[in-house]
Coordinates of C-alpha atoms and ligand atoms in Angstrom, one line a residue:
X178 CA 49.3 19.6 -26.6
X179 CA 47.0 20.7 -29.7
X180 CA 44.1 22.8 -29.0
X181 CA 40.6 22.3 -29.3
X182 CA 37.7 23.3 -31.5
X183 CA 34.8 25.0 -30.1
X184 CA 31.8 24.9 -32.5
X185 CA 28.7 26.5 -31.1
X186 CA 25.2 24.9 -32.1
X187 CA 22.8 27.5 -32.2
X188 CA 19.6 27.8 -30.9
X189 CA 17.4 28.8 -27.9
X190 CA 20.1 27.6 -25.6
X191 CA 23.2 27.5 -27.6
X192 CA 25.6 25.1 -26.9
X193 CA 29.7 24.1 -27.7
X194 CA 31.1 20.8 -28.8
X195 CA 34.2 21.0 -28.4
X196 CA 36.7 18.8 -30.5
X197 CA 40.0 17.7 -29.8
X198 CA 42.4 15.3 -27.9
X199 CA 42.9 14.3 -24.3
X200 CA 40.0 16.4 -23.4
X201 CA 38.0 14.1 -20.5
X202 CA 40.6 15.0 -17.7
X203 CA 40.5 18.3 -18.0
X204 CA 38.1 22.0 -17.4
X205 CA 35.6 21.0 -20.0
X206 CA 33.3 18.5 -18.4
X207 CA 33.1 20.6 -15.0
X208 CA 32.3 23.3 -16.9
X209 CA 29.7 22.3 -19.4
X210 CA 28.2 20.8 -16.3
X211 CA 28.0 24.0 -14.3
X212 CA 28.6 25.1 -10.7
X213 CA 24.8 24.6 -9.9
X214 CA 25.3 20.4 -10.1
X215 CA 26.1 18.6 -7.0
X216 CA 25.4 15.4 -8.1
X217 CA 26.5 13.4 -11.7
X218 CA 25.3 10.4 -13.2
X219 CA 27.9 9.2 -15.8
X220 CA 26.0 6.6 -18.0
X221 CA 28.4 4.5 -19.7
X222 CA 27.7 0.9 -21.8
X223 CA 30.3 -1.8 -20.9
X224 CA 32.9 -1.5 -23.7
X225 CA 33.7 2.3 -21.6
X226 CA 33.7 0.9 -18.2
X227 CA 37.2 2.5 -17.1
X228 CA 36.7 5.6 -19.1
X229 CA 33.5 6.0 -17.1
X230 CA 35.1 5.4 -13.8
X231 CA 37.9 7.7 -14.9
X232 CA 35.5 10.4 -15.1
X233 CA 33.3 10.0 -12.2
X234 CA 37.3 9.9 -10.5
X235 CA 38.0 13.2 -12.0
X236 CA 34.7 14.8 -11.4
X237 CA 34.9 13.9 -8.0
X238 CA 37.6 15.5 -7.3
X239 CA 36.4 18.4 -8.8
X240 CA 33.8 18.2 -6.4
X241 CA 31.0 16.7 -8.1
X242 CA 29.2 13.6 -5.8
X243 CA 29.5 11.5 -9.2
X244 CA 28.0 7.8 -9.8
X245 CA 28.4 5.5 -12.5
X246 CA 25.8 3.7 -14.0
X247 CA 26.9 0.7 -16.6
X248 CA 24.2 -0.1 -19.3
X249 CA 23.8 -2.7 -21.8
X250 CA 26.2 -2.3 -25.1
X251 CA 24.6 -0.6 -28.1
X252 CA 20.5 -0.5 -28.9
X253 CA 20.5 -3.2 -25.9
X254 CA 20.3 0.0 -23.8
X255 CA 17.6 1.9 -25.7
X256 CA 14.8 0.2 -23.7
X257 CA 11.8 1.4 -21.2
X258 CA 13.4 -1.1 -18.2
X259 CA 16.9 0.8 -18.9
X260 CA 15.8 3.8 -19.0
X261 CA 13.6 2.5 -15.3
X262 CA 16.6 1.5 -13.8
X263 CA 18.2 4.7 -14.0
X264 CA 15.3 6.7 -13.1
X265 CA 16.0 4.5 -10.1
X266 CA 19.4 5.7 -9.7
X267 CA 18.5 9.2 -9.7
X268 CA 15.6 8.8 -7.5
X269 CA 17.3 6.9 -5.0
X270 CA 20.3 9.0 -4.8
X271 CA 18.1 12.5 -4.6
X272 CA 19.1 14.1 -7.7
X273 CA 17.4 17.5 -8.0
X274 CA 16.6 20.0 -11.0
X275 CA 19.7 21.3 -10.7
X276 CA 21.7 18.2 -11.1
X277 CA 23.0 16.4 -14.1
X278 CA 23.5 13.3 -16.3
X279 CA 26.7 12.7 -18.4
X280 CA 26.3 10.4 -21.1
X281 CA 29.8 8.6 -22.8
X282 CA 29.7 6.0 -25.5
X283 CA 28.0 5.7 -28.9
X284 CA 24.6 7.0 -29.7
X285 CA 22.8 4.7 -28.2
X286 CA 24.1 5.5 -24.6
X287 CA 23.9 8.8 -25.2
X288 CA 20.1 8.5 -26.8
X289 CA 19.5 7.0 -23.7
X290 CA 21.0 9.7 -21.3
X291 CA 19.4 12.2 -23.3
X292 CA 16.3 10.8 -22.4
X293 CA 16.6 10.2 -19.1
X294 CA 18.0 13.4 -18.9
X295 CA 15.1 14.8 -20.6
X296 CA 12.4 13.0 -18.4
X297 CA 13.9 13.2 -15.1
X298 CA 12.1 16.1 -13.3
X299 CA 10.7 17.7 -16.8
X300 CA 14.4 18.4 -17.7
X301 CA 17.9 18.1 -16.5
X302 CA 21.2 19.3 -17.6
X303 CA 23.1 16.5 -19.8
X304 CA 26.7 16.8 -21.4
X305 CA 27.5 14.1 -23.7
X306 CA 30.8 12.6 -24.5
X307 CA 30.6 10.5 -28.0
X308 CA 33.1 7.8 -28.4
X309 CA 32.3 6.5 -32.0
X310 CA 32.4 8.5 -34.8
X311 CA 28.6 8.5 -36.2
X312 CA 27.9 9.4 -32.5
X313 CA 30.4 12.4 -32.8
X314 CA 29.1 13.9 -36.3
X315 CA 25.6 13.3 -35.4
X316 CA 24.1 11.5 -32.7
X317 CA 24.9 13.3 -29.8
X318 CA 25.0 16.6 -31.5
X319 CA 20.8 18.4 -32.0
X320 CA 19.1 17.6 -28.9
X321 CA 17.1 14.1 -30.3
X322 CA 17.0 11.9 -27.5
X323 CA 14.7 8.7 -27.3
X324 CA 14.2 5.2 -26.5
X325 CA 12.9 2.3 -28.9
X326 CA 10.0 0.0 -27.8
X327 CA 9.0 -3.7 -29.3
X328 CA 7.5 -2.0 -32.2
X329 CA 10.2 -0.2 -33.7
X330 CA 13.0 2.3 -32.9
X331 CA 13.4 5.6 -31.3
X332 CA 9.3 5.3 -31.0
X333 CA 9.5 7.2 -27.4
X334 CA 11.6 10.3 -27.1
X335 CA 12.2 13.8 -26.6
X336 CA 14.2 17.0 -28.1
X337 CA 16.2 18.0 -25.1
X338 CA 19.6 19.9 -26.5
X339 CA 22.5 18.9 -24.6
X340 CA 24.7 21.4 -22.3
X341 CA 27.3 20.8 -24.5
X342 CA 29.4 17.8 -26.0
X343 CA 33.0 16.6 -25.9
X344 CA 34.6 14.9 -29.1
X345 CA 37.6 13.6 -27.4
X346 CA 39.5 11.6 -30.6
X347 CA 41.3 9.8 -27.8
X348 CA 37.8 7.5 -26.9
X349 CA 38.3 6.3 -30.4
X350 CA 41.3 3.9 -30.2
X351 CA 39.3 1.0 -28.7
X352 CA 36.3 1.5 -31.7
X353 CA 36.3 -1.7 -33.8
X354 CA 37.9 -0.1 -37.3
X355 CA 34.2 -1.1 -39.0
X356 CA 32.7 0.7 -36.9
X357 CA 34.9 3.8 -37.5
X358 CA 34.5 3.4 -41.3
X359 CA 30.5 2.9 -41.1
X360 CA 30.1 6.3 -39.2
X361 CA 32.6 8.0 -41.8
X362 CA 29.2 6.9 -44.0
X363 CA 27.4 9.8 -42.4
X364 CA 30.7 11.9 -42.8
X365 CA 30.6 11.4 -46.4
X366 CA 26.8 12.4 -46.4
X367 CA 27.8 15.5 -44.7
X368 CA 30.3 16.2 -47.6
X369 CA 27.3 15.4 -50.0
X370 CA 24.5 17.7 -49.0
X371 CA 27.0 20.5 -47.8
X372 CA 30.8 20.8 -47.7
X373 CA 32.7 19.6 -51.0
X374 CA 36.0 19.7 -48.5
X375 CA 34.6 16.8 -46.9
X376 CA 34.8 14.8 -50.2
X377 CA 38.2 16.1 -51.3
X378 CA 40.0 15.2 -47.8
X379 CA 38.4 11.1 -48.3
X380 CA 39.0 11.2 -51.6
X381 CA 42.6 12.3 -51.1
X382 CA 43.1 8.7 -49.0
X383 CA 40.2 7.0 -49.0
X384 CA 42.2 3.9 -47.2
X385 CA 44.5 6.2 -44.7
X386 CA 41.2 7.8 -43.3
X387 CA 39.4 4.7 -42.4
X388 CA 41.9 4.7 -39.6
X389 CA 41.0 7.0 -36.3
X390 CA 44.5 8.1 -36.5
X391 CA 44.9 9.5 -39.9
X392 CA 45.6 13.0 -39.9
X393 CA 42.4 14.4 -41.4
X394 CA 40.2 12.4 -38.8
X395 CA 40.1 15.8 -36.7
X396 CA 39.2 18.1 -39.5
X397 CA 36.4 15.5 -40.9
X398 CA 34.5 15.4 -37.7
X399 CA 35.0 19.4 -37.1
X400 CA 33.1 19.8 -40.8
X401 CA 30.9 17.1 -40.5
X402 CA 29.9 19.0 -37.0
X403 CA 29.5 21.8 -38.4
X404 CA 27.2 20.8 -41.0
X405 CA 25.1 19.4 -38.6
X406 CA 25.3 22.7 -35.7
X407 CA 24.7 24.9 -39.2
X408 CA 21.2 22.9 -39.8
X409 CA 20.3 22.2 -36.6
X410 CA 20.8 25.6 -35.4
X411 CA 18.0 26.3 -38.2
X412 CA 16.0 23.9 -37.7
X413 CA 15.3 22.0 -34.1
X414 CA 12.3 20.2 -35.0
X415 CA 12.8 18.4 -38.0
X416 CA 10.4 20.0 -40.4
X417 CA 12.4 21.9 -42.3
X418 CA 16.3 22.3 -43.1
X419 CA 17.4 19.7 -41.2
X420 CA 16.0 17.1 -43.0
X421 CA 18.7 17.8 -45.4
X422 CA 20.7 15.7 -42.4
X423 CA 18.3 12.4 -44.0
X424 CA 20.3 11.6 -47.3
X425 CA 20.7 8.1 -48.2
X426 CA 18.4 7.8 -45.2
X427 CA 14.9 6.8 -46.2
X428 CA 16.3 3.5 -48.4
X429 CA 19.0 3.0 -45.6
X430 CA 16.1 2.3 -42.7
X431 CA 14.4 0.6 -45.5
X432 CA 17.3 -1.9 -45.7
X433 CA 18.4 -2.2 -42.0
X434 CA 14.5 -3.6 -40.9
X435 CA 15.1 -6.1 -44.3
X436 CA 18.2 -7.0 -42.7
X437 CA 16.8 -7.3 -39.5
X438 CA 19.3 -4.4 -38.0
X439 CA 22.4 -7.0 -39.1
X440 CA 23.5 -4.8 -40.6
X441 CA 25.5 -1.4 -39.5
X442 CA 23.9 1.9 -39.5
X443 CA 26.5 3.5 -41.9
X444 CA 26.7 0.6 -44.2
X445 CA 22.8 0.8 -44.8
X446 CA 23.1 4.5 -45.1
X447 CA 25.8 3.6 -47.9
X448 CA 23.6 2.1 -50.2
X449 CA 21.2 4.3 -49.4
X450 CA 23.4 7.4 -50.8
X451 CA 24.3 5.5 -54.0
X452 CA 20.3 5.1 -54.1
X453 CA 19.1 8.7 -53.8
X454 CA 21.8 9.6 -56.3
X455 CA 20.4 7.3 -59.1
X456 CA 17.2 8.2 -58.4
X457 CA 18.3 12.3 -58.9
X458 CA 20.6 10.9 -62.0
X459 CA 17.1 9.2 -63.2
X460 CA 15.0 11.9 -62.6
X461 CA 17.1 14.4 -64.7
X462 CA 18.5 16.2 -61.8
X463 CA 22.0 14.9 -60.7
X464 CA 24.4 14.9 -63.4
X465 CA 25.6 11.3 -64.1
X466 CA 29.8 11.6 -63.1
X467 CA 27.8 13.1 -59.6
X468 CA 26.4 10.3 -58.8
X469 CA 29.1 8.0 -59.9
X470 CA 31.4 9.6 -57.6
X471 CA 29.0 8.8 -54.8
X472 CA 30.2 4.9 -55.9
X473 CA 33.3 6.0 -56.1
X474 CA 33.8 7.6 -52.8
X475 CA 31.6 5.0 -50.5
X476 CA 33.6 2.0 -52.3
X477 CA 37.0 3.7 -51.3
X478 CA 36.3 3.1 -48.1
X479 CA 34.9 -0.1 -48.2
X480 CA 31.4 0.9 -48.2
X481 CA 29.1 -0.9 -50.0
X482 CA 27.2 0.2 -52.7
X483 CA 25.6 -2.4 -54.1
X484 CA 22.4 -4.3 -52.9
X485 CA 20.3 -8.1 -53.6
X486 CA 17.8 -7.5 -56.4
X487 CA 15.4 -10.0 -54.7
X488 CA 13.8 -7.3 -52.2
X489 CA 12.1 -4.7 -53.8
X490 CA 8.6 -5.2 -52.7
X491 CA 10.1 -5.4 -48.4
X492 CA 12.0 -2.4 -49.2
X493 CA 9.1 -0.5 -50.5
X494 CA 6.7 -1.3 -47.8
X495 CA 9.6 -0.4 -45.1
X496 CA 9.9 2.9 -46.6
X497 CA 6.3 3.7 -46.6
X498 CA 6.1 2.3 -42.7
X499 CA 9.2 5.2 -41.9
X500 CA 8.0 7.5 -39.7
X501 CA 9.4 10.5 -41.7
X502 CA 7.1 10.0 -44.3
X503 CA 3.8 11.6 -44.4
X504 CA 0.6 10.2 -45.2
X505 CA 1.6 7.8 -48.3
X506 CA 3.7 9.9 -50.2
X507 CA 7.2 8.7 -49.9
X508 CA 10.3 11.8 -49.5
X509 CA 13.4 11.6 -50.7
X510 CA 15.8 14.2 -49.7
X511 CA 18.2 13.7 -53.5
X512 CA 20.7 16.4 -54.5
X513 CA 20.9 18.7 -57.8
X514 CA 24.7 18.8 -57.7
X515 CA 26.9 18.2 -54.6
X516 CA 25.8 20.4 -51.6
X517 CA 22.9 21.3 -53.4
X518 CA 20.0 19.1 -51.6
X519 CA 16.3 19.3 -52.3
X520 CA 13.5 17.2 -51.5
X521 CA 11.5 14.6 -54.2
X522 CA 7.9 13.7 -53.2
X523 CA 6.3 10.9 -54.3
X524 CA 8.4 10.2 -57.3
X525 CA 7.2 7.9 -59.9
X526 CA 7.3 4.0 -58.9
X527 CA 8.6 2.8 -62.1
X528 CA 11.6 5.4 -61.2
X529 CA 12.2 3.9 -58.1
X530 CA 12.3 1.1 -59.2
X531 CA 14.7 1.7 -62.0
X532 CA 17.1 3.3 -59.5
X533 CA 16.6 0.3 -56.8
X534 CA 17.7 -1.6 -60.0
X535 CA 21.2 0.6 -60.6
X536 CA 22.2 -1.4 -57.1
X537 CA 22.8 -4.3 -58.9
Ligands
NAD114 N1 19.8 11.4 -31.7 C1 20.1 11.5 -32.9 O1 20.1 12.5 -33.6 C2 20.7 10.2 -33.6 C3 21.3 10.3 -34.8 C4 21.8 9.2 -35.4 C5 21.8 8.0 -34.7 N2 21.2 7.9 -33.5 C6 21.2 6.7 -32.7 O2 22.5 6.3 -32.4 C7 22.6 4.9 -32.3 C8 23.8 4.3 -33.0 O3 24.9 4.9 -32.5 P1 26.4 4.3 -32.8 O4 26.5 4.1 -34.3 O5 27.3 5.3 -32.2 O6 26.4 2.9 -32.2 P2 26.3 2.3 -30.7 O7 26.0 3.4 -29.7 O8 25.3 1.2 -30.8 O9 27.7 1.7 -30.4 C9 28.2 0.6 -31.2 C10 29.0 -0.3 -30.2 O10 30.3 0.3 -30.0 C11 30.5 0.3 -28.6 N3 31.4 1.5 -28.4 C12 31.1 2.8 -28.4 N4 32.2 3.5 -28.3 C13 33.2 2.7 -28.3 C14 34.6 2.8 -28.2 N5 35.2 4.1 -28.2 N6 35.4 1.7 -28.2 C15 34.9 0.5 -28.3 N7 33.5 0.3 -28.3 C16 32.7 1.4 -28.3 C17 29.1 0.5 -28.0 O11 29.1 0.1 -26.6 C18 28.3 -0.5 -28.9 O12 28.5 -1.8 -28.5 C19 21.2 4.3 -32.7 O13 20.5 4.0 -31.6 C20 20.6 5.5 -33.4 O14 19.2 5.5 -33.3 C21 20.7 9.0 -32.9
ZN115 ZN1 22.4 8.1 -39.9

């Protein structure tokens, strides 16, 4: 049996993820969730149905009075009436201050848990157990909770750090392999804006590493979670550092509305990467084999890089819509050199353009 990684995320209330292998059975849930809990809601989307009854077994009998709650798959969750329902739960079942909600499966559930979390009572305790790897190296670690309405996502929400999170590499063997390689997207941003490492270990095997059982996978998410505790832990809010954490981001969102969220996060984020590093290449700041071994790296794994020259205008207006922006400037967070990020407002249009146009 291998042991795990502890990474603290600083902060107010620091807290541990803990990284590692067969991890759900064990001392780390009952003790992330505290000896003041009596009661445990595990929210859990269909596609973890067993794990979720496994744990609400095991927490049981460590003397937890533990129900399960399943929720819709994926952004199905992320709704008001979700979140309702298990407000319901909690009500009806008399969960106090003091109790807790557990949260397993990909961001989305645990967005959602957070929230509830979050809302119930002002604030309970939530530990969060990611089980695809974009939940893992970012999701479920920094304390952003929230719920989408009709008119667009993650509109309603609250920062509510977790009690702690458990990466158990285990959850991953049922995680549809495009899935695994869109959330090592977000991994490869981490490598980008702050640990070369990151970029040597994919580069080493691009192919082997698009499987959850290659041998790096463990020390990929432990960098790519420490990237994220290191900003975080600056920066809760979102105003500072951690936007940093937004690379490849503000063209990504751009492109999942024009694809009408068809497409995966981490796939939008790709282009997205290969975007912000043209437009540093075009604005004399990222050196030109820099930028090409963003191309390189995302297309190793299957990635894509390229994107349809017929939606320019969509793309601008979703950009300017994003809620990161401010007032009508448009931000890019673009790189002088690998782990060197800084931020680019309101860049030239024709430059934008010209670097919308290297996607060809
Ligand atoms: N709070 C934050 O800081 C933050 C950061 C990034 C993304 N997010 C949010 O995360 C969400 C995306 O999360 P995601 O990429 O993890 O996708 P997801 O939560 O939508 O999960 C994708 C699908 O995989 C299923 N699934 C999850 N784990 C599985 C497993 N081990 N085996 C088989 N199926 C599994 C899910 O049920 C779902 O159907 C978005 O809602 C996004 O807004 C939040
Ligand atoms: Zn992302």
């Amino acid at each position: 049996v291998s042991t795990s990684t502890r990474i603290v995320v600083p902060g107010p209330q620091p807290y541990e993820v803990v990284i590692g292998e067969g991890l759900l059975g064990g001392s780390e849930l009952p003790q992330m969730l505290g000896d003041d809990a009596h009661r445990v809601l595990v929210v859990h989307p269909g596609a973890l149905r067993s794990t979720g009854a496994r744990i609400r077994d095991d927490l049981e009998r460590a003397g937890y009075q533990a129900v399960t709650a399943q929720v819709p798959d994926g952004e199905q969750a992320k709704t008001a009436t979700v979140a309702a329902s298990l407000w319901g739960v909690l009500g009806r079942a008399g969960f106090t201050r003091t109790d807790a909600v557990l949260g397993i499966g990909g961001g989305a559930t645990t967005d959602l848990a957070g929230f509830v979390a979050a809302s119930w009572l002002r604030g309970v305790r939530v530990v969060q157990v990611p089980t695809t790897l974009a939940a893992m190296v970012d999701a479920a670690v920094g304390g952003k909770t929230g719920i989408n309405t009709i008119e667009g996502k993650n509109l309603v929400g609250a920062f509510h750090p977790p009690a702690g999170v458990v990466c158990d590499l285990r959850t991953l063997r049922t995680l549809p392999r495009e899935d695994f390689v869109a959330g090592l997207a977000e991994v490869v941003k981490c490598g980008l804006v702050a640990d070369p490492q990151i970029l040597a270990l994919v580069e080493a095997d691009p192919s082997g590493v698009t499987a959850w059982q290659a041998p790096s996978t463990r020390e990929l998410v432990e960098r790519s979670v420490r990237v994220k505790a290191d900003v975080v832990g600056r920066d809760l809010h979102e105003s500072g550092p951690r936007e940093v954490l937004n690379y490849g981001h503000t063209l990504g969102h751009a492109v999942e509305q024009v694809e009408q969220y068809s497409w995966r996060h981490g796939a939008a984020v790709s282009v997205g990467l290969v975007f912000a590093a043209e437009l540093a290449r075009l604005a004399g700041r990222l050196p030109a084999p820099v930028a090409q071994r963003h191309r390189q790296v995302l297309a190793a794994l299957g990635l894509p890089t390229t994107y349809r020259q017929d939606r320019w205008d969509e793309l601008l207006a979703a950009m300017r819509r994003d809620k990161k922006s401010r007032g009508t400037l448009l931000r890019f967070v673009v790189l002088d050199d690998v782990g060197r990020p800084a931020r680019l407002e309101g860049p030239d249009p024709e430059l934008l353009r010209a670097a919308y146009s290297e996607l060809a």
